[in-house]
N, CA, C and O of each residue as an XYZ file, in Angstrom:
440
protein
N       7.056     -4.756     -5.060
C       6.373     -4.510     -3.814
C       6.284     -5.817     -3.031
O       6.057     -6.854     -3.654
N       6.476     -5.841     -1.492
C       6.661     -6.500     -0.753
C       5.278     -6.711     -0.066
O       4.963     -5.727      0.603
N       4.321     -7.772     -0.046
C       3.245     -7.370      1.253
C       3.414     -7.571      2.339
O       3.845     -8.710      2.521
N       3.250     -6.853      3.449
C       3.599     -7.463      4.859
C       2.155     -7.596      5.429
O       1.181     -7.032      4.930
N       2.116     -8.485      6.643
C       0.729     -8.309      7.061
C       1.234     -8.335      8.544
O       0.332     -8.055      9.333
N       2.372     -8.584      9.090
C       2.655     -8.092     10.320
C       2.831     -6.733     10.460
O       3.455     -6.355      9.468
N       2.586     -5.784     11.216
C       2.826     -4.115     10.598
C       1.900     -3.820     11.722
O       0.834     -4.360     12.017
N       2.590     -2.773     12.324
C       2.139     -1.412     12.671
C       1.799     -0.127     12.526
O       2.863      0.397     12.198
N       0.966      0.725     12.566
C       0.458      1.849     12.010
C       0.482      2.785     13.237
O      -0.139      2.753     14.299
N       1.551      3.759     12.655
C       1.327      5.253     13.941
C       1.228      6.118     13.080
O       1.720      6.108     11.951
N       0.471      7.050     13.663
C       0.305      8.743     13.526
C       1.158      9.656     13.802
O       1.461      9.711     14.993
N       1.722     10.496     13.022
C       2.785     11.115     12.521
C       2.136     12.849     12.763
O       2.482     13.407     11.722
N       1.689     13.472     13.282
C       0.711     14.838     12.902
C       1.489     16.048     12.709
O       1.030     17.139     12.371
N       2.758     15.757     12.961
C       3.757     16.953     12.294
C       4.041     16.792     10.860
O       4.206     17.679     10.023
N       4.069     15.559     10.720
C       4.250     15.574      8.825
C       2.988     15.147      8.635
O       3.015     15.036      7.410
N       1.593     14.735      9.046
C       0.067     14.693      8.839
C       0.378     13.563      7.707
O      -0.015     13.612      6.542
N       1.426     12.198      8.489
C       1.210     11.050      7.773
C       1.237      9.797      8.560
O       1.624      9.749      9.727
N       0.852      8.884      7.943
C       0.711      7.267      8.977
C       1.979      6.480      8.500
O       1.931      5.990      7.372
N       2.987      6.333      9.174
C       3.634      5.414      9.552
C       3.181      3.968      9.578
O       2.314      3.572     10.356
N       3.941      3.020      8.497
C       3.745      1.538      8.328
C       5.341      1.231      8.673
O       6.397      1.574      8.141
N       4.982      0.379      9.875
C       6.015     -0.163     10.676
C       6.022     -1.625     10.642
O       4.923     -2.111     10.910
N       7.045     -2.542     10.364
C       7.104     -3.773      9.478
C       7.724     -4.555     10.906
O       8.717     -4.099     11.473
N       7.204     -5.445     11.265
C       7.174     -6.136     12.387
C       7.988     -7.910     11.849
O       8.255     -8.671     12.780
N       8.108     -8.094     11.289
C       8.600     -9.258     10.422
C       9.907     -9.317      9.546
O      10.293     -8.213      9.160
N      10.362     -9.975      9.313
C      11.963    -10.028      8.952
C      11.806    -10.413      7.435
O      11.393    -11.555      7.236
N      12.124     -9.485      6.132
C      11.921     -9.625      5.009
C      12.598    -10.200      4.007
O      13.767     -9.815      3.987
N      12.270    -11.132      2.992
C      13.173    -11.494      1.868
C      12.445    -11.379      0.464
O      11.294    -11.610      0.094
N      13.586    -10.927     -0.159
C      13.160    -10.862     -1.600
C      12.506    -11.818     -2.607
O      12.900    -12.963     -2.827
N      11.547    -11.263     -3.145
C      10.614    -12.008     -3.780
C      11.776    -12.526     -5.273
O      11.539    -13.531     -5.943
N      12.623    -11.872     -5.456
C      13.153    -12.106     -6.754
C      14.441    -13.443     -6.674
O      14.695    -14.341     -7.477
N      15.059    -13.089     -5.350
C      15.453    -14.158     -5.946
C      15.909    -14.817     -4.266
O      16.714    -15.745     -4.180
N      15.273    -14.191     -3.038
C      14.912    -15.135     -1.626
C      16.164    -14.544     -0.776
O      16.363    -15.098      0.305
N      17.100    -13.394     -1.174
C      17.888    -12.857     -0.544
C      17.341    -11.891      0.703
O      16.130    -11.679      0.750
N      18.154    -11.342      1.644
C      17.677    -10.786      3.063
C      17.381     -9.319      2.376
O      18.019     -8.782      1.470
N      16.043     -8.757      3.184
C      16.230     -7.258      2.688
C      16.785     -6.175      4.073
O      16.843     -6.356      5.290
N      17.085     -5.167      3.295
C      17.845     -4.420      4.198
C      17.058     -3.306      4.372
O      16.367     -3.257      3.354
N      16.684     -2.104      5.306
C      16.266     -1.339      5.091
C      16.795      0.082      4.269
O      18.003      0.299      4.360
N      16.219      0.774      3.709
C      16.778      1.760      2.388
C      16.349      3.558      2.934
O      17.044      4.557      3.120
N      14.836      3.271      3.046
C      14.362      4.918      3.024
C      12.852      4.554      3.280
O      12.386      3.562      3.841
N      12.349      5.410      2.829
C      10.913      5.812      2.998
C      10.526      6.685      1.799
O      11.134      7.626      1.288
N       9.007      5.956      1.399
C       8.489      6.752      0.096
C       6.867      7.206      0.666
O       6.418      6.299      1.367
N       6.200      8.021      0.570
C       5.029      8.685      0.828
C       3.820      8.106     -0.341
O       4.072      7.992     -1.541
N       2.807      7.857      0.132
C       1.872      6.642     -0.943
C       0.231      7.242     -0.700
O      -0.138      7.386      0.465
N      -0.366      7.454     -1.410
C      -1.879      8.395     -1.057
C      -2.933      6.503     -1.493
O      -2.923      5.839     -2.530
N      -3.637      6.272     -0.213
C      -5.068      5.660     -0.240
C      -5.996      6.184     -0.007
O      -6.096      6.991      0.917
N      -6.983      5.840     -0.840
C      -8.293      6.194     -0.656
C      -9.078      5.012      0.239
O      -8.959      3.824     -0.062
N      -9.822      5.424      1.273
C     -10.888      4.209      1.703
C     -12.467      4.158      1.172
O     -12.893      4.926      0.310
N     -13.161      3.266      1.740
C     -14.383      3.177      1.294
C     -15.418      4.416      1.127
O     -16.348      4.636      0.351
N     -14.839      5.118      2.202
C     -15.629      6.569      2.599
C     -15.277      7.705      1.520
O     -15.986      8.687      1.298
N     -14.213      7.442      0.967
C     -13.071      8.502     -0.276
C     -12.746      9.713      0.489
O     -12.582     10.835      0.009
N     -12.660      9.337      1.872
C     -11.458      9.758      2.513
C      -9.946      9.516      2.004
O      -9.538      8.355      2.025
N      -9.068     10.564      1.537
C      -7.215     10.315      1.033
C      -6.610     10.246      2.696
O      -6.828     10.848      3.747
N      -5.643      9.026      2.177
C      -4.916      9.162      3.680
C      -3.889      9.197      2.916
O      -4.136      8.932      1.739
N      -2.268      9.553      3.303
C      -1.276      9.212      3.578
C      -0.347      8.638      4.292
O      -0.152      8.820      5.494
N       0.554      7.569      3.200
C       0.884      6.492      4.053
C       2.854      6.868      4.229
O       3.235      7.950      3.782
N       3.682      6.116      4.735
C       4.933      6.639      4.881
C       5.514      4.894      4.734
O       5.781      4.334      5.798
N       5.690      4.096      3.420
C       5.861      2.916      3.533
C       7.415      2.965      3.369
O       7.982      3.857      2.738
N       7.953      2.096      3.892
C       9.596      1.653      4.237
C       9.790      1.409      2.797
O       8.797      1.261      2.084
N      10.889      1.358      2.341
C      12.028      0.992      1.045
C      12.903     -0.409      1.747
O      13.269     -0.599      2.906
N      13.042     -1.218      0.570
C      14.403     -2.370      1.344
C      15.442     -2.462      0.132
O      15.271     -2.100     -1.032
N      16.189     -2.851      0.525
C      17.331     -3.299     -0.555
C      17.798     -4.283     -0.331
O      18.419     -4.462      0.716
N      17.587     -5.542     -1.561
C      17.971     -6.923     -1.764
C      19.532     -6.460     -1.029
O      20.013     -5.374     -1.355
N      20.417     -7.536      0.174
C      21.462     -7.613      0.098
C      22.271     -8.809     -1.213
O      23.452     -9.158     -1.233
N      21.321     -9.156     -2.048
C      21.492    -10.014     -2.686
C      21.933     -9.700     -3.521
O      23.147     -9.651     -3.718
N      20.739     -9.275     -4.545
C      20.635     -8.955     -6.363
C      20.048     -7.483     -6.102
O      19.201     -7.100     -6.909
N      20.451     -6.518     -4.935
C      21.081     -5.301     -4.842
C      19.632     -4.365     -5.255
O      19.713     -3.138     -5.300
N      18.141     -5.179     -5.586
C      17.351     -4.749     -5.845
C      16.528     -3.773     -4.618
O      16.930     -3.686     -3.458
N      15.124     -2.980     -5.240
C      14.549     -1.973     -4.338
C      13.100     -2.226     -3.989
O      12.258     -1.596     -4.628
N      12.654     -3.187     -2.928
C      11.062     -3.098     -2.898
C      10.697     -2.689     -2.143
O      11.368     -2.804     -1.118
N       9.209     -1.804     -2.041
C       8.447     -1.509     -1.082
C       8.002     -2.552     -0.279
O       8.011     -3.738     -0.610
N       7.615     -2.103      0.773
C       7.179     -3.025      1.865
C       5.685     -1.883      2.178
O       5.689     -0.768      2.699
N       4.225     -2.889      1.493
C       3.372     -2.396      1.731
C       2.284     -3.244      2.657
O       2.427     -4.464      2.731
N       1.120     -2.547      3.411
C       0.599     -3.631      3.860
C      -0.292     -4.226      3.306
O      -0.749     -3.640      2.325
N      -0.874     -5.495      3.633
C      -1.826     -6.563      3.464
C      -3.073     -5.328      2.429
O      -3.343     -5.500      1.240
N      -3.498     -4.441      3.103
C      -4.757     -3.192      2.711
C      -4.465     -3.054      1.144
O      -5.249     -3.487      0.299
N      -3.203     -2.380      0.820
C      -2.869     -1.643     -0.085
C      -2.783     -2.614     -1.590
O      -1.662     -3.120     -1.524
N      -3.381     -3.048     -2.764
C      -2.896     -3.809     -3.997
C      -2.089     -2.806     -4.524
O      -2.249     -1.585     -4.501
N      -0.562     -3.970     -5.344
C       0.190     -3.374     -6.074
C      -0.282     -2.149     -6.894
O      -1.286     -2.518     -7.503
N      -0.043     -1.023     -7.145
C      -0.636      0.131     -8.190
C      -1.624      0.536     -8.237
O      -2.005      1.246     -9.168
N      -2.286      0.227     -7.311
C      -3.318      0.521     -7.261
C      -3.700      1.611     -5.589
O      -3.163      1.444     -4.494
N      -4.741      2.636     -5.946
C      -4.720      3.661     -5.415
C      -5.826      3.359     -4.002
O      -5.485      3.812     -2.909
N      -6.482      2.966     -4.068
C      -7.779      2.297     -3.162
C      -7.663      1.436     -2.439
O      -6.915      0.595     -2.938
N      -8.145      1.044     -1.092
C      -8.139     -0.074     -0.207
C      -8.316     -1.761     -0.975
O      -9.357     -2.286     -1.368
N      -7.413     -2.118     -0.989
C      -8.012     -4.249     -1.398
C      -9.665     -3.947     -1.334
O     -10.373     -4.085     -2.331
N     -10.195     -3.510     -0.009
C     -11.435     -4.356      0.147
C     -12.381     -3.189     -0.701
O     -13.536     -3.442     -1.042
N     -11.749     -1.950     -0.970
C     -12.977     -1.213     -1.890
C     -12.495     -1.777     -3.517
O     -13.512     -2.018     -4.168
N     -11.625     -1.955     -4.056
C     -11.176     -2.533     -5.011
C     -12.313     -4.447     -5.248
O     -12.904     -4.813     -6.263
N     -12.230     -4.989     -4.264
C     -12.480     -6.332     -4.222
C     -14.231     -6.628     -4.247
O     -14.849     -7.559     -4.763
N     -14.756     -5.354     -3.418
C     -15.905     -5.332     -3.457
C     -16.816     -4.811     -4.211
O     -18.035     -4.980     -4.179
N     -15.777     -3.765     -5.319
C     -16.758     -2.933     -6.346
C     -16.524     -4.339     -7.545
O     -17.475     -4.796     -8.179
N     -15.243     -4.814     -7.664
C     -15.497     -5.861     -8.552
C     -16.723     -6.945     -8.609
O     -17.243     -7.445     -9.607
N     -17.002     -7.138     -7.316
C     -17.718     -8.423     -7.147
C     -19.330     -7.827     -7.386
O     -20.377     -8.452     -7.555
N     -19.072     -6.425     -7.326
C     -20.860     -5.933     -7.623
C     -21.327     -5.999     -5.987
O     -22.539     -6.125     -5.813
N     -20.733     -5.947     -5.147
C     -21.453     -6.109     -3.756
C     -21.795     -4.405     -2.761
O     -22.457     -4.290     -1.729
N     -21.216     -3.525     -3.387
C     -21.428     -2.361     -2.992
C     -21.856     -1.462     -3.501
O     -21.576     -1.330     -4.693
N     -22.937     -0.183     -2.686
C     -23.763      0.626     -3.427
C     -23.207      1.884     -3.902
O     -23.580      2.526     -4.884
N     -22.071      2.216     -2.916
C     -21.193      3.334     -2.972
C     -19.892      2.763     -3.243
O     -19.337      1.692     -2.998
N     -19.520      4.105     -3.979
C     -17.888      3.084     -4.736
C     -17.043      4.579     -4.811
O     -17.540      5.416     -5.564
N     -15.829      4.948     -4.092
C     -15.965      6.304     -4.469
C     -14.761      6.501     -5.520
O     -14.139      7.505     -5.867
N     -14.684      5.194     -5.876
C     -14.238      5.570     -8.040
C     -14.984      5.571     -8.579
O     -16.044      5.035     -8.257
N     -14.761      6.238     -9.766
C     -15.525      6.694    -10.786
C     -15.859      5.433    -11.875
O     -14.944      4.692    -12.236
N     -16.876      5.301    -12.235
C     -17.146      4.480    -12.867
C     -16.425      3.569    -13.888
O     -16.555      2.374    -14.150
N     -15.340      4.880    -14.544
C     -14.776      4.113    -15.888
C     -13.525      3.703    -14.674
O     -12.502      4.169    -15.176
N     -13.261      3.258    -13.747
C     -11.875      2.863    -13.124
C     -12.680      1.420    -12.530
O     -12.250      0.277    -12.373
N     -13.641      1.850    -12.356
C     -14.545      0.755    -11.603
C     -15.190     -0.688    -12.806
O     -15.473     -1.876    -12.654
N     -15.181      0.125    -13.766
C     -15.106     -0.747    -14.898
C     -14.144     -1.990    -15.664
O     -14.371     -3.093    -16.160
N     -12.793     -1.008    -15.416
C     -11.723     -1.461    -15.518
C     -11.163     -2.650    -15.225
O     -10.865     -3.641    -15.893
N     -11.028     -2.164    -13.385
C     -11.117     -3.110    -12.009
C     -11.941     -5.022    -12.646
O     -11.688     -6.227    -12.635
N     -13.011     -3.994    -13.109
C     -13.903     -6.008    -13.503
C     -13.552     -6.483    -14.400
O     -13.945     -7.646    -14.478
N     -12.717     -6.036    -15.524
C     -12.130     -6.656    -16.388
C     -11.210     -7.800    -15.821
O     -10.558     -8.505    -16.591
């Protein structure tokens, strides 16, 4: 996974998904080659509220070492299903509402 933090976000309401639009020119983390664009994969976040959104994040392909990364934004941590900042803030103990469940929220502070 790629993070971008240049990016645009549109609304999609025929396929009822958000578009992440990559504003910045990408290279591979593996080994610094150009990425190319590939496809599009569909990605479910939760926010603070545990509102599910759906996201529509770009695919690239190393022209290099021929590899496949997502290009996600700044919001989203690798594998993880929840916003950075609800992730960052249930760790730190700073919030009253958390809308994971405890044993994930547990986890997270490990």
């Amino acid at each position: 996974m790629v993070t971008i933090t240049d990016y645009a976000i549109k609304y999609d309401p025929q396929k009822d998904v958000y578009c992440v639009v990559c504003r910045e020119t990408l290279f591979c983390p593996l080994c610094g080659g150009k990425l190319s664009g590939y496809d599009t994969r569909r990605r479910h976040i939760v926010d603070y509220a545990g509102n599910t959104y759906w996201l529509l994040l770009h695919r690239y392909r190393c022209l290099k070492c021929k590899k496949l990364h997502v290009a996600a934004p700044s919001f989203i941590m690798p594998k993880k299903h929840y916003e950075a900042t609800v992730i960052v803030e249930a760790q730190a103990g700073k919030v009253d509402f958390c809308p994971a469940d405890n044993s994930t929220i547990r986890r997270w502070r490990r």
